[in-house]
Coordinates of C-alpha atoms in Angstrom, one line a residue:
M1 CA 3.5 29.3 5.0
K2 CA 0.4 27.3 5.7
L3 CA 0.5 23.9 3.8
G4 CA -2.4 21.8 2.8
V5 CA -1.9 18.2 1.5
V6 CA -4.0 15.9 -0.6
S7 CA -2.2 12.5 -0.9
L8 CA -3.8 10.0 -3.2
G9 CA -2.8 6.5 -4.2
C10 CA -0.9 3.7 -2.6
D11 CA 1.1 3.6 0.7
K12 CA 4.3 4.1 -1.4
A13 CA 2.9 7.5 -2.5
T14 CA 2.0 8.3 1.1
V15 CA 5.8 7.9 2.0
D16 CA 6.6 10.3 -0.9
S17 CA 4.1 12.8 0.5
E18 CA 5.5 12.6 4.0
R19 CA 9.0 13.2 2.7
L20 CA 8.0 16.1 0.7
V21 CA 6.0 17.6 3.6
G22 CA 9.0 17.0 5.9
E23 CA 11.1 19.1 3.5
L24 CA 8.7 21.9 3.3
V25 CA 8.3 21.9 7.1
G26 CA 12.1 22.2 7.4
H27 CA 11.7 25.4 5.5
G28 CA 9.1 26.7 8.0
A29 CA 5.8 25.4 6.5
V30 CA 3.0 24.6 8.9
V31 CA 0.6 21.8 7.8
T32 CA -3.0 22.6 8.1
P33 CA -6.1 20.3 7.4
D34 CA -8.2 23.3 6.4
L35 CA -7.5 23.5 2.7
P36 CA -9.3 26.8 1.8
R37 CA -7.1 28.6 4.4
A38 CA -3.8 27.2 3.3
D39 CA -1.3 29.2 1.3
V40 CA -0.2 26.3 -0.8
I41 CA -1.9 23.0 -1.5
L42 CA 0.2 20.0 -2.5
V43 CA -1.6 17.3 -4.4
N44 CA 0.1 13.9 -4.8
T45 CA -1.4 12.1 -7.6
C46 CA -2.0 8.6 -8.7
G47 CA -2.0 7.2 -12.2
F48 CA -2.4 3.4 -11.7
I49 CA -6.0 2.8 -13.1
D50 CA -8.7 4.9 -14.7
A51 CA -10.6 5.5 -11.5
A52 CA -7.4 6.7 -9.7
K53 CA -6.6 9.1 -12.6
Q54 CA -10.1 10.5 -12.4
E55 CA -9.8 11.0 -8.5
S56 CA -6.4 12.7 -9.0
I57 CA -7.9 15.1 -11.7
D58 CA -10.8 16.0 -9.4
A59 CA -8.6 16.7 -6.5
I60 CA -6.4 19.1 -8.7
L61 CA -9.5 20.8 -10.0
S62 CA -10.8 21.1 -6.6
A63 CA -7.6 22.6 -5.2
A64 CA -7.2 24.9 -8.1
S65 CA -10.7 26.3 -7.6
L66 CA -9.8 27.4 -4.0
K67 CA -7.4 30.0 -5.5
S68 CA -10.5 32.1 -6.5
H69 CA -12.5 31.9 -3.2
G70 CA -10.0 30.9 -0.6
D71 CA -6.6 32.1 0.7
V72 CA -4.8 29.7 -1.5
K73 CA -2.0 31.3 -3.5
A74 CA -0.4 28.3 -5.2
V75 CA -1.3 24.7 -6.1
V76 CA 1.5 22.1 -6.7
A77 CA 0.7 18.7 -8.4
V78 CA 3.2 15.8 -8.1
G79 CA 3.1 12.1 -8.3
C80 CA 2.5 9.3 -10.8
L81 CA -0.2 11.1 -12.8
V82 CA 2.0 14.2 -13.3
Q83 CA 5.0 12.0 -14.3
R84 CA 3.1 10.5 -17.2
Y85 CA 0.9 13.3 -18.4
Q86 CA 2.7 16.6 -17.3
Q87 CA 2.3 18.4 -20.7
E88 CA -1.2 17.5 -21.0
L89 CA -2.2 18.6 -17.5
Q90 CA -0.3 21.9 -17.9
R91 CA -2.2 22.6 -21.1
E92 CA -5.6 21.6 -19.7
I93 CA -5.3 23.0 -16.2
P94 CA -3.3 26.2 -16.3
E95 CA -4.7 27.3 -12.9
V96 CA -2.2 25.0 -11.3
D97 CA 1.2 26.7 -10.5
L98 CA 3.6 23.8 -10.7
F99 CA 3.4 20.4 -12.1
L100 CA 6.6 18.5 -10.9
G101 CA 7.5 15.0 -12.1
F102 CA 9.7 12.8 -10.0
S103 CA 13.1 14.2 -11.5
D104 CA 11.9 17.8 -10.8
L105 CA 11.0 17.5 -7.1
H106 CA 14.2 19.2 -6.1
K107 CA 12.8 22.4 -7.7
L108 CA 9.8 22.5 -5.2
V109 CA 11.5 24.7 -2.6
P110 CA 13.3 27.1 -5.0
E111 CA 10.0 27.5 -7.1
L112 CA 7.9 28.3 -4.0
A113 CA 10.6 30.6 -2.6
E114 CA 10.7 32.5 -6.0
R115 CA 7.1 33.1 -5.6
G116 CA 7.6 34.5 -2.1
L117 CA 5.9 31.7 -0.4
I118 CA 9.0 30.4 1.4
E119 CA 10.8 33.1 3.3
D120 CA 14.1 31.4 3.6
P121 CA 15.2 28.9 1.0
V122 CA 17.8 27.5 3.4
A123 CA 16.4 24.8 5.7
R124 CA 15.8 25.8 9.3
H125 CA 16.4 22.3 10.3
P126 CA 16.9 19.1 8.4
G127 CA 13.6 17.8 6.9
V128 CA 12.3 14.6 8.3
R129 CA 9.2 12.7 7.3
Q130 CA 6.0 14.3 8.6
P131 CA 2.7 12.4 9.0
V132 CA 0.2 13.5 6.4
T133 CA -2.7 15.3 8.1
G134 CA -5.3 12.9 9.4
N135 CA -3.0 9.8 9.4
A136 CA -2.2 8.0 12.6
V137 CA 1.4 8.5 13.9
H138 CA 1.5 5.0 15.3
V139 CA 1.1 3.3 11.9
R140 CA 3.7 4.3 9.4
Y141 CA 5.1 3.1 6.1
L142 CA 8.7 2.4 5.2
K143 CA 9.5 2.4 1.4
I144 CA 12.7 0.2 0.9
S145 CA 12.9 0.5 -2.8
E146 CA 11.6 2.5 -5.8
G147 CA 10.7 1.4 -9.2
C148 CA 10.0 -2.1 -10.6
D149 CA 11.8 -4.5 -13.0
H150 CA 8.8 -6.6 -13.6
T151 CA 7.1 -6.5 -17.1
C152 CA 3.5 -7.2 -16.2
A153 CA 1.4 -6.5 -19.4
F154 CA -1.2 -4.5 -17.6
C155 CA 0.9 -2.3 -15.5
A156 CA 2.3 1.2 -16.2
I157 CA 4.3 1.6 -12.9
P158 CA 7.7 0.9 -14.4
L159 CA 6.9 3.7 -16.9
M160 CA 6.2 6.1 -14.1
R161 CA 8.6 5.0 -11.4
G162 CA 11.4 3.6 -13.5
K163 CA 13.8 0.5 -12.8
H164 CA 14.1 -0.9 -9.4
R165 CA 16.3 0.9 -7.0
S166 CA 17.0 -0.2 -3.5
E167 CA 17.5 2.3 -0.7
P168 CA 20.6 1.9 1.3
L169 CA 20.3 -0.3 4.5
E170 CA 21.7 2.3 6.8
R171 CA 19.3 5.1 5.6
L172 CA 16.3 2.8 6.1
V173 CA 17.4 2.1 9.7
R174 CA 17.7 5.8 10.4
E175 CA 14.3 6.5 8.8
A176 CA 12.7 3.8 10.9
Q177 CA 14.3 5.2 14.0
T178 CA 12.8 8.5 13.1
L179 CA 9.4 7.0 12.7
E180 CA 9.7 5.3 16.0
A181 CA 10.7 8.7 17.7
Q182 CA 7.5 10.1 16.2
G183 CA 5.4 7.4 17.8
A184 CA 5.4 4.5 15.3
R185 CA 4.3 1.2 16.8
E186 CA 3.8 -0.5 13.5
I187 CA 6.0 -0.2 10.5
N188 CA 4.8 -1.6 7.1
L189 CA 7.5 -2.3 4.6
V190 CA 6.3 -1.3 1.1
A191 CA 7.8 -1.5 -2.4
Q192 CA 6.6 -2.7 -5.8
D193 CA 8.2 -6.0 -4.8
L194 CA 9.8 -6.4 -1.4
G195 CA 11.5 -9.4 -2.5
H196 CA 13.6 -7.5 -4.9
Y197 CA 15.3 -5.6 -2.2
G198 CA 19.1 -5.6 -2.6
R199 CA 19.3 -7.2 -6.1
D200 CA 21.0 -4.1 -7.3
L201 CA 23.3 -3.9 -4.4
G202 CA 25.7 -6.6 -5.4
R203 CA 26.0 -10.2 -4.5
A204 CA 27.4 -9.3 -1.1
G205 CA 24.9 -6.7 -0.4
P206 CA 22.0 -7.0 2.0
K207 CA 18.8 -8.6 1.0
L208 CA 15.3 -8.4 2.6
P209 CA 16.2 -10.7 5.5
E210 CA 19.2 -8.7 6.4
L211 CA 17.3 -5.5 6.2
L212 CA 14.7 -6.9 8.6
E213 CA 17.4 -8.0 11.0
A214 CA 18.9 -4.5 11.1
L215 CA 15.5 -2.9 11.6
L216 CA 14.8 -5.2 14.5
A217 CA 18.3 -4.5 16.0
G218 CA 18.0 -0.7 15.5
T219 CA 14.6 -0.1 16.8
T220 CA 12.1 -1.4 19.4
V221 CA 9.0 -1.2 17.1
P222 CA 6.8 -4.0 18.2
W223 CA 5.2 -4.8 14.8
Y224 CA 6.8 -5.0 11.3
R225 CA 4.6 -6.1 8.4
L226 CA 5.6 -7.1 4.8
L227 CA 3.2 -5.6 2.2
Y228 CA 3.4 -6.7 -1.5
V229 CA 6.1 -9.4 -2.0
Y230 CA 6.1 -11.7 -5.0
S231 CA 6.2 -15.4 -4.3
A232 CA 9.7 -15.8 -5.8
G233 CA 11.0 -13.3 -3.3
I234 CA 9.7 -15.3 -0.3
T235 CA 12.9 -17.4 0.4
D236 CA 13.8 -20.0 3.0
R237 CA 15.8 -17.4 4.9
L238 CA 13.0 -14.9 5.1
V239 CA 10.4 -17.6 6.1
E240 CA 12.8 -18.8 8.9
L241 CA 13.2 -15.3 10.3
M242 CA 9.5 -14.7 10.3
G243 CA 8.8 -18.1 12.0
R244 CA 11.1 -17.3 14.8
T245 CA 10.7 -13.4 15.3
S246 CA 7.3 -12.3 16.9
R247 CA 8.0 -8.6 15.9
I248 CA 7.6 -9.5 12.3
V249 CA 3.8 -10.2 12.3
P250 CA 2.6 -13.4 10.6
Y251 CA 1.2 -11.7 7.6
I252 CA 2.2 -11.5 4.0
D253 CA 0.7 -9.6 1.1
M254 CA 1.5 -11.8 -2.0
P255 CA -0.2 -10.7 -5.2
I256 CA -1.0 -13.4 -7.7
Q257 CA -3.4 -11.4 -10.2
H258 CA -4.8 -14.7 -11.7
A259 CA -4.6 -18.5 -11.3
A260 CA -5.3 -19.7 -14.7
D261 CA -2.0 -20.5 -16.3
R262 CA -3.0 -19.1 -19.7
M263 CA -3.8 -15.8 -18.2
L264 CA -0.7 -15.7 -16.0
E265 CA 1.4 -16.2 -19.2
R266 CA -0.6 -13.6 -21.1
M267 CA -0.2 -11.1 -18.2
R268 CA 3.5 -11.7 -18.2
R269 CA 3.4 -12.9 -14.5
P270 CA 6.3 -15.0 -13.3
E271 CA 4.3 -17.5 -11.3
R272 CA 2.1 -20.4 -12.5
R273 CA -0.8 -22.2 -10.7
G274 CA 1.3 -25.2 -9.6
T275 CA 4.2 -23.1 -8.1
L276 CA 1.6 -20.9 -6.4
R277 CA -0.1 -23.9 -4.8
E278 CA 3.2 -25.3 -3.5
K279 CA 4.5 -21.9 -2.1
L280 CA 1.3 -21.4 -0.2
R281 CA 1.3 -24.9 1.3
W282 CA 4.9 -24.4 2.3
L283 CA 4.3 -21.1 3.9
R284 CA 1.4 -22.1 6.0
G285 CA 3.3 -25.1 7.3
A286 CA 6.3 -23.0 8.1
I287 CA 4.7 -20.0 9.8
P288 CA 2.0 -20.7 12.4
D289 CA -1.1 -18.7 11.9
L290 CA 0.1 -16.9 8.9
A291 CA -2.5 -14.7 7.2
I292 CA -1.9 -14.2 3.5
R293 CA -3.5 -11.4 1.6
T294 CA -3.5 -11.3 -2.4
T295 CA -4.7 -9.2 -5.2
C296 CA -6.5 -10.3 -8.4
L297 CA -7.3 -8.8 -11.7
V298 CA -10.5 -9.8 -13.6
G299 CA -11.5 -9.0 -17.2
F300 CA -7.9 -9.0 -18.7
P301 CA -8.0 -9.2 -22.5
G302 CA -8.7 -12.7 -23.5
E303 CA -10.1 -13.8 -20.1
T304 CA -12.8 -16.5 -20.9
D305 CA -15.4 -17.7 -18.6
Q306 CA -13.5 -20.8 -18.1
D307 CA -10.3 -18.8 -17.1
F308 CA -12.4 -17.0 -14.5
R309 CA -13.8 -20.2 -13.1
E310 CA -10.3 -21.6 -12.8
L311 CA -9.5 -18.4 -10.7
L312 CA -12.5 -19.0 -8.5
E313 CA -11.6 -22.7 -8.0
F314 CA -8.2 -21.8 -7.0
L315 CA -9.3 -19.3 -4.5
D316 CA -11.6 -21.8 -3.0
E317 CA -8.8 -24.4 -2.8
V318 CA -6.0 -22.3 -1.2
Q319 CA -8.2 -20.1 1.0
F320 CA -6.5 -16.7 1.1
D321 CA -7.3 -14.8 4.3
R322 CA -7.8 -11.5 2.4
L323 CA -8.1 -10.4 -1.1
G324 CA -8.3 -7.1 -3.1
A325 CA -9.4 -7.1 -6.6
F326 CA -9.9 -4.7 -9.5
A327 CA -11.2 -4.9 -13.1
Y328 CA -8.8 -4.3 -15.9
S329 CA -8.7 -1.0 -17.7
P330 CA -6.2 -0.3 -20.5
Q331 CA -3.2 1.8 -19.6
E332 CA -1.3 3.8 -22.2
G333 CA 2.2 2.4 -22.8
T334 CA 1.6 -1.1 -21.5
R335 CA 1.9 -4.3 -23.6
A336 CA -1.8 -5.1 -23.0
L337 CA -2.8 -2.0 -24.8
A338 CA -2.1 -3.7 -28.1
Y339 CA -4.5 -6.6 -27.1
P340 CA -8.1 -6.3 -28.1
D341 CA -10.0 -5.5 -25.0
D342 CA -12.6 -8.2 -25.7
V343 CA -14.1 -8.4 -22.3
P344 CA -17.2 -6.1 -22.0
D345 CA -17.3 -3.7 -19.1
A346 CA -20.5 -5.3 -17.8
V347 CA -18.9 -8.7 -17.8
K348 CA -15.9 -7.2 -15.8
R349 CA -18.2 -5.7 -13.2
D350 CA -20.1 -9.1 -12.8
R351 CA -16.9 -11.0 -12.5
L352 CA -15.4 -8.6 -10.0
E353 CA -18.6 -8.8 -7.9
E354 CA -18.8 -12.6 -8.0
L355 CA -15.1 -12.8 -7.0
L356 CA -15.5 -10.5 -4.1
E357 CA -18.6 -12.5 -2.8
V358 CA -16.7 -15.8 -3.1
Q359 CA -13.8 -14.3 -1.0
R360 CA -16.2 -12.9 1.5
A361 CA -17.2 -16.4 2.4
I362 CA -13.7 -17.7 2.4
S363 CA -12.6 -14.8 4.7
A364 CA -15.4 -15.4 7.1
E365 CA -14.4 -19.1 7.4
R366 CA -10.7 -18.3 7.6
L367 CA -11.4 -15.8 10.4
A368 CA -13.7 -17.9 12.4
R369 CA -10.7 -20.1 13.4
F370 CA -9.3 -17.4 15.6
V371 CA -12.5 -17.1 17.8
G372 CA -11.7 -18.0 21.3
R373 CA -8.1 -17.2 20.9
E374 CA -6.0 -14.6 22.7
A375 CA -4.2 -12.0 20.7
S376 CA -2.5 -8.6 20.9
V377 CA -4.7 -5.7 19.6
L378 CA -3.0 -2.5 18.4
V379 CA -5.4 0.2 19.4
D380 CA -6.0 2.6 16.5
R381 CA -8.8 4.9 18.0
V382 CA -11.4 5.2 20.7
A383 CA -14.7 3.9 19.4
D384 CA -17.4 6.2 18.2
P385 CA -20.7 6.4 20.2
D386 CA -22.6 4.4 17.5
E387 CA -20.1 1.4 17.7
A388 CA -22.2 -0.4 20.4
G389 CA -20.4 -2.4 22.8
A390 CA -17.0 -1.3 21.8
T391 CA -14.7 1.0 23.7
H392 CA -11.8 1.0 21.2
V393 CA -11.1 0.0 17.6
G394 CA -7.8 -1.6 16.6
R395 CA -6.4 -4.5 14.7
V396 CA -4.9 -7.9 15.6
P397 CA -1.6 -9.0 13.8
W398 CA -3.7 -10.6 10.9
Q399 CA -5.2 -7.3 9.9
A400 CA -3.2 -4.7 7.9
D401 CA -4.1 -1.0 8.3
D402 CA -6.9 0.4 6.1
V403 CA -7.4 -2.7 4.0
D404 CA -8.4 -5.7 6.1
G405 CA -11.1 -4.8 8.5
V406 CA -10.7 -4.0 12.2
T407 CA -11.2 -5.4 15.7
H408 CA -13.9 -4.0 17.9
L409 CA -12.5 -4.1 21.4
E410 CA -14.7 -4.1 24.5
Q411 CA -13.4 -3.1 28.0
G412 CA -10.4 -1.6 26.5
G413 CA -9.8 0.5 29.6
R414 CA -7.6 3.5 29.1
G415 CA -5.9 2.1 26.0
E416 CA -4.5 5.1 23.9
P417 CA -4.1 4.9 20.1
G418 CA -0.8 3.0 19.6
S419 CA -1.1 0.9 22.7
L420 CA -1.1 -2.9 22.5
V421 CA -3.8 -4.5 24.6
R422 CA -4.1 -8.3 25.2
A423 CA -7.6 -9.5 24.4
R424 CA -9.6 -12.7 23.7
I425 CA -11.4 -12.7 20.2
T426 CA -15.2 -13.4 20.8
A427 CA -16.6 -13.3 17.3
S428 CA -15.8 -12.6 13.7
E429 CA -18.2 -10.6 11.5
D430 CA -17.4 -10.5 7.8
Y431 CA -13.9 -9.1 7.7
D432 CA -14.0 -7.7 11.4
F433 CA -13.4 -9.2 14.8
R434 CA -14.9 -8.5 18.2
A435 CA -12.7 -8.9 21.3
V436 CA -12.7 -8.4 25.0
A437 CA -9.7 -7.0 26.6
L438 CA -8.1 -9.2 29.3
T439 CA -7.5 -7.6 32.8

């Protein structure tokens, strides 16, 4: 069986896709990037915001259309959008053969076998995670827990993913060892909130620092990165470990969503402006050269121009290194759906544009401090011919994969993707660096 894969949404969904693909490969599937020539197309959907929902629907429709003018015999849709709207999708897109919510994923192999698309429903070898077609094998993601216990008013993730459940430590170490054997040089820890890891494993159970220590001891992966950890989960123990361990890169993705106390309360966020300020001051004093990324939401119901100005002032004060942002869109089933959406779409767009422009200037100033410094560059690829002056493209420890910009490396020699090259940073350009490899 030739398998085509379309994986949408967040890095946590990427992990889900890799696990499903690994299971199918264990039953003899061969992954192909040529979707029209695939026997089965697996679409992993996202349902976080309206734009993601539309992208997922478009991907499902595109895959289904290939059944009439390609080799495609079956289309399978899974993921968050399916979990929330399975009945509606089955009714509106009958061309799709299988819609499987999270509790039904165990039916994937039997259903395909019943259709004659899997010859042997007994696995030929244990399924292990397989990189999704087109993704680099040296940059991987390790999902350490599922679900979320937070009750943010704007977010439907708990409705789709359920309550927080930590993965067993031993299983995560084995999975990290598998990723390393497949070529991983950077492993990004992901969850809805990394800081909640272990809360459901009992008082004596491992927490995030113990998990990190086990991963460091059980692998030789040179870079571990923490993505998406609420400020309350950033503990003394975690910071002490990061400060003394170079294999945990000096980088934290800490979402704040807003900085006006009135909006934080209305969003049902656990932090307040003062506590965020103190946490950031402490982090930067404790971990040298720490890069902090955050996420902000604009246009939430009730957000006044004064609230928005407070957010901009806070960003200018605390100087996040990187920032992602999105405009609010109402999501079915969330508390905010009951709020009047009193911020016009045009105002949301204007605020989003202004916020990103403010952050562009902040990031440029923050990045400039690294010019002239030496750093390790993880090579991601050989440079394209139009990337003048660069032989390779990679990232320094302060740049996360896919979201933070890149480092254009000159004189990189024979550096292969996944190799670490020592270099001197010579310039910063918007969100990118330029660097020269050291001989």
